DNA sequence: ACTTAAACGAGACGGTACGTCGCGTCTTAAA
DNA sequence: TTTAAGACGCGACGTACCGTCTCGTTTAAGT
């Protein structure tokens, strides 16, 4: 079960007394963050600008998130994960759904910016920051495991690799193409290869014959 | 044929007169950049530190590259592309080679940092910065097109999607796992799915009959 | 009455809230400035060097002074003016005192550097920067006006011209000689001419007769 | 006799062979320097701007002058000195002439900028740069010595102090007032004090009586 | 006429220093 | 103990400009 508290990367510690935190500020800050990232990109958005648009100040942000990278990642990727992964029984349809969810998250300026927050520091302290992302990937993995149990997936396939292929392909487009090129046909093609591979089905029989070099 | 001139992302334009640029500084700066990124990550490396290790100063860097992001991307991804993509005739082996090349580039601290340079700005002026990356991807696409022409790939498969899957899967690991988890078994599994898909060899209904191996 | 607030040339404006400025940094910066100017001269002193000696950084300087020229002028000439101008009743002695004050300020490397700050920009915005200097000159002018009222100075003499002569003569030595040549004899000679002029005591024609002493 | 060669602060060494220096460039550079200083002040004039206005390049400037300060001082103060100091026999008139010459040189933006060149460095290498200035002052001193020999000046007066008073008073106005305040009346008042001092002439007799405190 | 030598325009170089931006912290006073 | 308000210290950034250098060309003087 996923708890409802915020990621461990945040600062909050649920104090016992004193003036309570204004919950509306949390929402305003997150929304302002996404909006500004959408408009200007990671480097060209300052916390002062976020604070201003949210109608507050930078210390109020730092009371909630430990750094700019932390805020940005949370603003874009915060989710429980349950709502993301469908299980309709139709594997192809569910994979398509998951791919589209990734596209929505990652193939937009704000999503690209959030990746910066995930990549900028080298030390492994950012595992907390990756919590939301890895949780979603775990959900997707579970869905695929069920498919494997239901004989919809070859038993020797590593579902972790599948998840990496599904979301990674979209990631690659996000890095090199932004959003252009990612449309229905592209997603369909991706799912098709995922399901059936690239090898021509006739090959198994044909190759037995005298194939030219 | 690949020309020998530098990427368009750089500033210089091969002047007709004037004092020539010190080529050793170019090399020293690029090397220092990769070294420091390997040690500290994008945000924890300053241009002043790069300049110091290269034995020069920041203006010398800005004369060659337009920004920190530009320098970092070039330092990591600069390549002609020819040397990257193998064509031995063995499709599975060549795909494996290309995947490993991506792993070497992207699953290390310096590679992650280069991604930051590719993702940090939103405006589309960074197309020049992506030149090296897209060139390599284009080479890989050509290799796959030849495979398709040789009937090693289903004719309805979009090779651009394939390339995104090959490199994107690695990218996903770089973002969420750093390097851990990417080993021979992982690459083998990736290539396996790419070639054969994930669907079990049910061969619809007809193969469910007495066609035992 | 002289207020205790800082010169208008500074940036700060006494805010109502917010973190208070560290007053020790103000003092440390001013002292470091004078020390380094004394050692190296205007152009050979960098704000980074000043900051380092003061144990801080350049932005902390720019938060307090608007430019290098501004800082240098304030560091050397900051004064209330009251402490400068003596009024013992003895006009010759008081003029001598004022001249020596000017010598101390202006005939040393730091003083010469401060003049650079006063002269380097052409636009008339540096009137604020001249505030301290003109305040002292105004004090001196008042002292001389009192002497005029006490019949110690010819009523047709412009005291502003006198002030210019007193301090300007020293200035001239500062520009062309540094400190050498400015000693007791020099100051005595200056005061002597100021008091009695250069014309020999011929007393027109009538004194040329048999009015032997 | 004053030689016609340039100041020792310059770079030129009169080579025996090679392409001769273009004398029109010398003039164009000097003129451009004064013009730009007049418009923008020392700090806001770059050698590149001077070179551009003179229709040449910075290396051509550095072939002639050793530094920016050197160029600026020469551009403003270069003179033989003979043409400056009049000797009409009328001491008051000649002093007035000398004062006005100083005013013309120093009470303008370019003159103020030239002072920066004279003051900016602390080490005594700039004695060469002061050559023109000290030469003029020496001429003025000679003129005053002749007046002393002709009994127009008290024999105990130090003429060097007089020169400092004449030009220094103007200098002071240049530093604190720019040009405003320096007019006919001001110069007349200055010369008047110089000639007759500030002490009221009646005083010698009056003070012998019972003067109130 | 050929060589030598230096100045020329053009333009970029290396590097010091500058002045600014922005992150994350801190202080004050009110709620 | 939070809030709003605002400035702080400081690391880093990207730029301006000084003074130098490398070209390829031009100009004169010496051979």
mmCIF file of C-alpha atoms in Angstrom, chain A:
data_model
loop_
_atom_site.group_PDB
_atom_site.id
_atom_site.type_symbol
_atom_site.label_atom_id
_atom_site.label_comp_id
_atom_site.label_asym_id
_atom_site.label_seq_id
_atom_site.Cartn_x
_atom_site.Cartn_y
_atom_site.Cartn_z
ATOM 1 C CA UNK A 1 0.000 0.000 0.000
ATOM 2 C CA UNK A 2 1.272 3.426 -0.851
ATOM 3 C CA UNK A 3 1.216 5.947 1.952
ATOM 4 C CA UNK A 4 -0.218 9.331 1.407
ATOM 5 C CA UNK A 5 2.676 11.305 2.825
ATOM 6 C CA UNK A 6 5.065 13.177 0.629
ATOM 7 C CA UNK A 7 8.305 11.821 -0.753
ATOM 8 C CA UNK A 8 11.237 11.364 1.563
ATOM 9 C CA UNK A 9 13.115 13.931 -0.437
ATOM 10 C CA UNK A 10 11.007 16.634 1.057
ATOM 11 C CA UNK A 11 11.831 18.494 4.200
ATOM 12 C CA UNK A 12 8.569 18.330 6.100
ATOM 13 C CA UNK A 13 8.504 16.465 9.355
ATOM 14 C CA UNK A 14 4.971 17.032 10.631
ATOM 15 C CA UNK A 15 5.593 19.345 13.601
ATOM 16 C CA UNK A 16 3.699 18.889 16.818
ATOM 17 C CA UNK A 17 2.824 22.516 17.511
ATOM 18 C CA UNK A 18 2.935 26.032 16.070
ATOM 19 C CA UNK A 19 1.156 27.676 13.174
ATOM 20 C CA UNK A 20 -0.013 25.059 10.681
ATOM 21 C CA UNK A 21 1.307 25.047 7.183
ATOM 22 C CA UNK A 22 -0.858 26.619 4.517
ATOM 23 C CA UNK A 23 -1.852 23.730 2.249
ATOM 24 C CA UNK A 24 -2.922 26.081 -0.514
ATOM 25 C CA UNK A 25 0.664 27.212 -0.831
ATOM 26 C CA UNK A 26 1.795 23.680 -1.637
ATOM 27 C CA UNK A 27 -0.560 23.503 -4.562
ATOM 28 C CA UNK A 28 0.180 27.017 -5.756
ATOM 29 C CA UNK A 29 3.917 26.383 -5.740
ATOM 30 C CA UNK A 30 3.635 23.086 -7.604
ATOM 31 C CA UNK A 31 1.378 24.598 -10.215
ATOM 32 C CA UNK A 32 3.578 27.633 -10.687
ATOM 33 C CA UNK A 33 6.590 25.372 -11.053
ATOM 34 C CA UNK A 34 5.036 23.323 -13.851
ATOM 35 C CA UNK A 35 3.761 26.413 -15.627
ATOM 36 C CA UNK A 36 7.102 28.146 -15.608
ATOM 37 C CA UNK A 37 9.019 25.046 -16.623
ATOM 38 C CA UNK A 38 6.623 24.647 -19.506
ATOM 39 C CA UNK A 39 7.426 28.170 -20.608
ATOM 40 C CA UNK A 40 11.134 28.565 -19.942
ATOM 41 C CA UNK A 41 12.971 25.324 -19.159
ATOM 42 C CA UNK A 42 14.957 24.256 -16.145
ATOM 43 C CA UNK A 43 17.840 26.704 -16.321
ATOM 44 C CA UNK A 44 15.710 29.699 -17.102
ATOM 45 C CA UNK A 45 13.330 29.276 -14.192
ATOM 46 C CA UNK A 46 14.351 30.648 -10.824
ATOM 47 C CA UNK A 47 12.853 29.829 -7.472
ATOM 48 C CA UNK A 48 12.208 33.509 -6.970
ATOM 49 C CA UNK A 49 10.062 33.495 -10.103
ATOM 50 C CA UNK A 50 8.195 30.417 -8.927
ATOM 51 C CA UNK A 51 7.610 31.984 -5.536
ATOM 52 C CA UNK A 52 6.364 35.178 -7.108
ATOM 53 C CA UNK A 53 3.891 33.434 -9.374
ATOM 54 C CA UNK A 54 2.700 31.320 -6.445
ATOM 55 C CA UNK A 55 2.222 34.470 -4.392
ATOM 56 C CA UNK A 56 4.783 33.584 -1.753
ATOM 57 C CA UNK A 57 8.508 33.691 -1.074
ATOM 58 C CA UNK A 58 11.456 31.370 -1.452
ATOM 59 C CA UNK A 59 11.753 30.408 2.224
ATOM 60 C CA UNK A 60 8.235 29.005 2.021
ATOM 61 C CA UNK A 61 9.445 26.771 -0.799
ATOM 62 C CA UNK A 62 12.499 25.597 1.081
ATOM 63 C CA UNK A 63 10.343 24.705 4.031
ATOM 64 C CA UNK A 64 8.647 22.178 1.753
ATOM 65 C CA UNK A 65 11.334 20.961 -0.635
ATOM 66 C CA UNK A 66 15.015 20.642 -0.076
ATOM 67 C CA UNK A 67 16.205 22.049 -3.384
ATOM 68 C CA UNK A 68 15.197 23.280 -6.795
ATOM 69 C CA UNK A 69 15.800 19.864 -8.333
ATOM 70 C CA UNK A 70 13.665 18.228 -5.695
ATOM 71 C CA UNK A 71 10.798 20.629 -6.253
ATOM 72 C CA UNK A 72 10.902 20.253 -10.005
ATOM 73 C CA UNK A 73 10.894 16.469 -9.911
ATOM 74 C CA UNK A 74 8.007 16.379 -7.477
ATOM 75 C CA UNK A 75 6.034 18.947 -9.395
ATOM 76 C CA UNK A 76 6.154 16.885 -12.550
ATOM 77 C CA UNK A 77 6.263 13.290 -11.383
ATOM 78 C CA UNK A 78 4.328 13.230 -8.139
ATOM 79 C CA UNK A 79 1.778 10.488 -8.345
ATOM 80 C CA UNK A 80 0.707 7.447 -6.422
ATOM 81 C CA UNK A 81 1.283 5.125 -9.294
ATOM 82 C CA UNK A 82 -1.993 3.310 -8.816
ATOM 83 C CA UNK A 83 -3.803 5.583 -11.157
ATOM 84 C CA UNK A 84 -1.235 5.122 -13.852
ATOM 85 C CA UNK A 85 -1.217 1.465 -14.662
ATOM 86 C CA UNK A 86 -4.354 -0.002 -16.124
ATOM 87 C CA UNK A 87 -5.173 -3.671 -16.116
ATOM 88 C CA UNK A 88 -8.004 -4.309 -18.512
ATOM 89 C CA UNK A 89 -6.815 -7.784 -19.409
ATOM 90 C CA UNK A 90 -5.890 -6.620 -22.893
ATOM 91 C CA UNK A 91 -2.098 -6.531 -22.766
ATOM 92 C CA UNK A 92 -1.568 -4.541 -25.946
ATOM 93 C CA UNK A 93 -4.106 -1.957 -24.876
ATOM 94 C CA UNK A 94 -2.595 -1.639 -21.412
ATOM 95 C CA UNK A 95 0.903 -1.241 -22.767
ATOM 96 C CA UNK A 96 -0.368 1.434 -25.098
ATOM 97 C CA UNK A 97 -1.945 3.214 -22.169
ATOM 98 C CA UNK A 98 1.269 3.134 -20.205
ATOM 99 C CA UNK A 99 3.269 4.434 -23.143
ATOM 100 C CA UNK A 100 0.885 7.301 -23.584
ATOM 101 C CA UNK A 101 1.131 8.148 -19.902
ATOM 102 C CA UNK A 102 4.897 8.357 -20.285
ATOM 103 C CA UNK A 103 4.515 10.519 -23.354
ATOM 104 C CA UNK A 104 2.290 12.938 -21.491
ATOM 105 C CA UNK A 105 4.757 13.158 -18.635
ATOM 106 C CA UNK A 106 8.030 13.328 -20.453
ATOM 107 C CA UNK A 107 7.554 14.723 -23.944
ATOM 108 C CA UNK A 108 6.789 18.236 -22.767
ATOM 109 C CA UNK A 109 9.103 20.997 -21.615
ATOM 110 C CA UNK A 110 8.250 20.479 -17.971
ATOM 111 C CA UNK A 111 8.951 16.778 -18.245
ATOM 112 C CA UNK A 112 12.303 17.424 -19.839
ATOM 113 C CA UNK A 113 13.098 19.797 -17.041
ATOM 114 C CA UNK A 114 12.180 17.224 -14.460
ATOM 115 C CA UNK A 115 14.712 14.881 -16.009
ATOM 116 C CA UNK A 116 17.346 17.492 -15.315
ATOM 117 C CA UNK A 117 16.464 17.263 -11.660
ATOM 118 C CA UNK A 118 16.907 13.514 -11.891
ATOM 119 C CA UNK A 119 20.259 13.701 -13.661
ATOM 120 C CA UNK A 120 22.062 16.765 -12.403
ATOM 121 C CA UNK A 121 23.787 15.383 -9.381
ATOM 122 C CA UNK A 122 26.043 12.398 -9.455
ATOM 123 C CA UNK A 123 25.935 11.155 -5.914
ATOM 124 C CA UNK A 124 23.354 8.642 -5.002
ATOM 125 C CA UNK A 125 21.454 10.885 -2.645
ATOM 126 C CA UNK A 126 18.894 11.408 -5.317
ATOM 127 C CA UNK A 127 17.374 7.998 -4.830
ATOM 128 C CA UNK A 128 14.721 9.662 -2.726
ATOM 129 C CA UNK A 129 14.058 12.037 -5.537
ATOM 130 C CA UNK A 130 13.487 9.118 -7.857
ATOM 131 C CA UNK A 131 10.897 7.574 -5.567
ATOM 132 C CA UNK A 132 7.851 8.565 -7.593
ATOM 133 C CA UNK A 133 9.372 7.467 -10.841
ATOM 134 C CA UNK A 134 10.515 4.097 -9.588
ATOM 135 C CA UNK A 135 7.161 3.480 -7.957
ATOM 136 C CA UNK A 136 5.376 3.886 -11.254
ATOM 137 C CA UNK A 137 7.866 1.625 -12.936
ATOM 138 C CA UNK A 138 7.318 -0.966 -10.244
ATOM 139 C CA UNK A 139 3.552 -0.842 -10.854
ATOM 140 C CA UNK A 140 4.138 -1.337 -14.546
ATOM 141 C CA UNK A 141 6.408 -4.264 -13.765
ATOM 142 C CA UNK A 142 3.727 -5.871 -11.655
ATOM 143 C CA UNK A 143 1.201 -5.521 -14.441
ATOM 144 C CA UNK A 144 3.588 -7.250 -16.826
ATOM 145 C CA UNK A 145 4.315 -9.988 -14.346
ATOM 146 C CA UNK A 146 0.615 -10.736 -14.241
ATOM 147 C CA UNK A 147 0.620 -10.913 -17.996
ATOM 148 C CA UNK A 148 3.512 -13.312 -17.841
ATOM 149 C CA UNK A 149 1.614 -15.459 -15.320
ATOM 150 C CA UNK A 150 -1.322 -15.419 -17.718
ATOM 151 C CA UNK A 151 0.895 -16.737 -20.518
ATOM 152 C CA UNK A 152 0.640 -13.523 -22.510
ATOM 153 C CA UNK A 153 4.390 -12.997 -22.272
ATOM 154 C CA UNK A 154 7.189 -15.456 -22.875
ATOM 155 C CA UNK A 155 8.311 -16.785 -19.503
ATOM 156 C CA UNK A 156 11.982 -16.059 -20.162
ATOM 157 C CA UNK A 157 11.413 -12.306 -20.714
ATOM 158 C CA UNK A 158 12.671 -9.924 -18.020
ATOM 159 C CA UNK A 159 9.831 -7.547 -17.256
ATOM 160 C CA UNK A 160 12.247 -4.898 -15.971
ATOM 161 C CA UNK A 161 13.753 -4.758 -19.423
ATOM 162 C CA UNK A 162 10.300 -4.387 -20.893
ATOM 163 C CA UNK A 163 9.531 -1.450 -18.683
ATOM 164 C CA UNK A 164 12.801 0.186 -19.645
ATOM 165 C CA UNK A 165 11.957 -0.305 -23.303
ATOM 166 C CA UNK A 166 8.484 1.125 -22.998
ATOM 167 C CA UNK A 167 9.374 4.270 -21.148
ATOM 168 C CA UNK A 168 12.909 4.588 -22.471
ATOM 169 C CA UNK A 169 11.828 4.765 -26.072
ATOM 170 C CA UNK A 170 9.651 7.706 -25.198
ATOM 171 C CA UNK A 171 12.494 9.237 -23.208
ATOM 172 C CA UNK A 172 14.747 9.032 -26.214
ATOM 173 C CA UNK A 173 12.209 10.925 -28.298
ATOM 174 C CA UNK A 174 11.873 13.505 -25.547
ATOM 175 C CA UNK A 175 15.608 14.106 -25.550
ATOM 176 C CA UNK A 176 16.123 14.288 -29.282
ATOM 177 C CA UNK A 177 12.813 15.374 -30.731
ATOM 178 C CA UNK A 178 10.829 17.050 -28.015
ATOM 179 C CA UNK A 179 7.300 16.088 -28.874
ATOM 180 C CA UNK A 180 7.416 15.990 -32.649
ATOM 181 C CA UNK A 181 7.318 12.544 -34.129
ATOM 182 C CA UNK A 182 5.479 10.998 -31.217
ATOM 183 C CA UNK A 183 1.979 10.304 -32.488
ATOM 184 C CA UNK A 184 -0.479 7.431 -32.724
ATOM 185 C CA UNK A 185 1.481 5.726 -35.483
ATOM 186 C CA UNK A 186 4.697 5.952 -33.506
ATOM 187 C CA UNK A 187 3.150 4.452 -30.394
ATOM 188 C CA UNK A 188 1.486 1.724 -32.408
ATOM 189 C CA UNK A 189 4.781 0.839 -34.037
ATOM 190 C CA UNK A 190 6.505 0.722 -30.683
ATOM 191 C CA UNK A 191 3.919 -1.590 -29.183
ATOM 192 C CA UNK A 192 4.007 -3.748 -32.274
ATOM 193 C CA UNK A 193 7.741 -4.346 -32.016
ATOM 194 C CA UNK A 194 7.421 -4.938 -28.317
ATOM 195 C CA UNK A 195 4.848 -7.627 -28.881
ATOM 196 C CA UNK A 196 6.228 -9.325 -31.955
ATOM 197 C CA UNK A 197 9.839 -8.294 -32.356
ATOM 198 C CA UNK A 198 11.394 -7.243 -35.611
ATOM 199 C CA UNK A 199 12.236 -10.584 -37.127
ATOM 200 C CA UNK A 200 10.102 -11.536 -40.105
ATOM 201 C CA UNK A 201 7.874 -14.490 -39.159
ATOM 202 C CA UNK A 202 8.517 -16.322 -42.410
ATOM 203 C CA UNK A 203 12.169 -16.384 -41.692
ATOM 204 C CA UNK A 204 12.172 -19.509 -39.583
ATOM 205 C CA UNK A 205 11.081 -21.513 -42.603
ATOM 206 C CA UNK A 206 12.848 -19.540 -45.267
ATOM 207 C CA UNK A 207 16.222 -19.583 -43.595
ATOM 208 C CA UNK A 208 16.291 -23.297 -43.796
ATOM 209 C CA UNK A 209 16.583 -23.014 -47.522
ATOM 210 C CA UNK A 210 19.539 -21.833 -49.578
ATOM 211 C CA UNK A 211 19.476 -18.169 -48.652
ATOM 212 C CA UNK A 212 21.852 -15.921 -50.529
ATOM 213 C CA UNK A 213 24.485 -14.181 -48.351
#
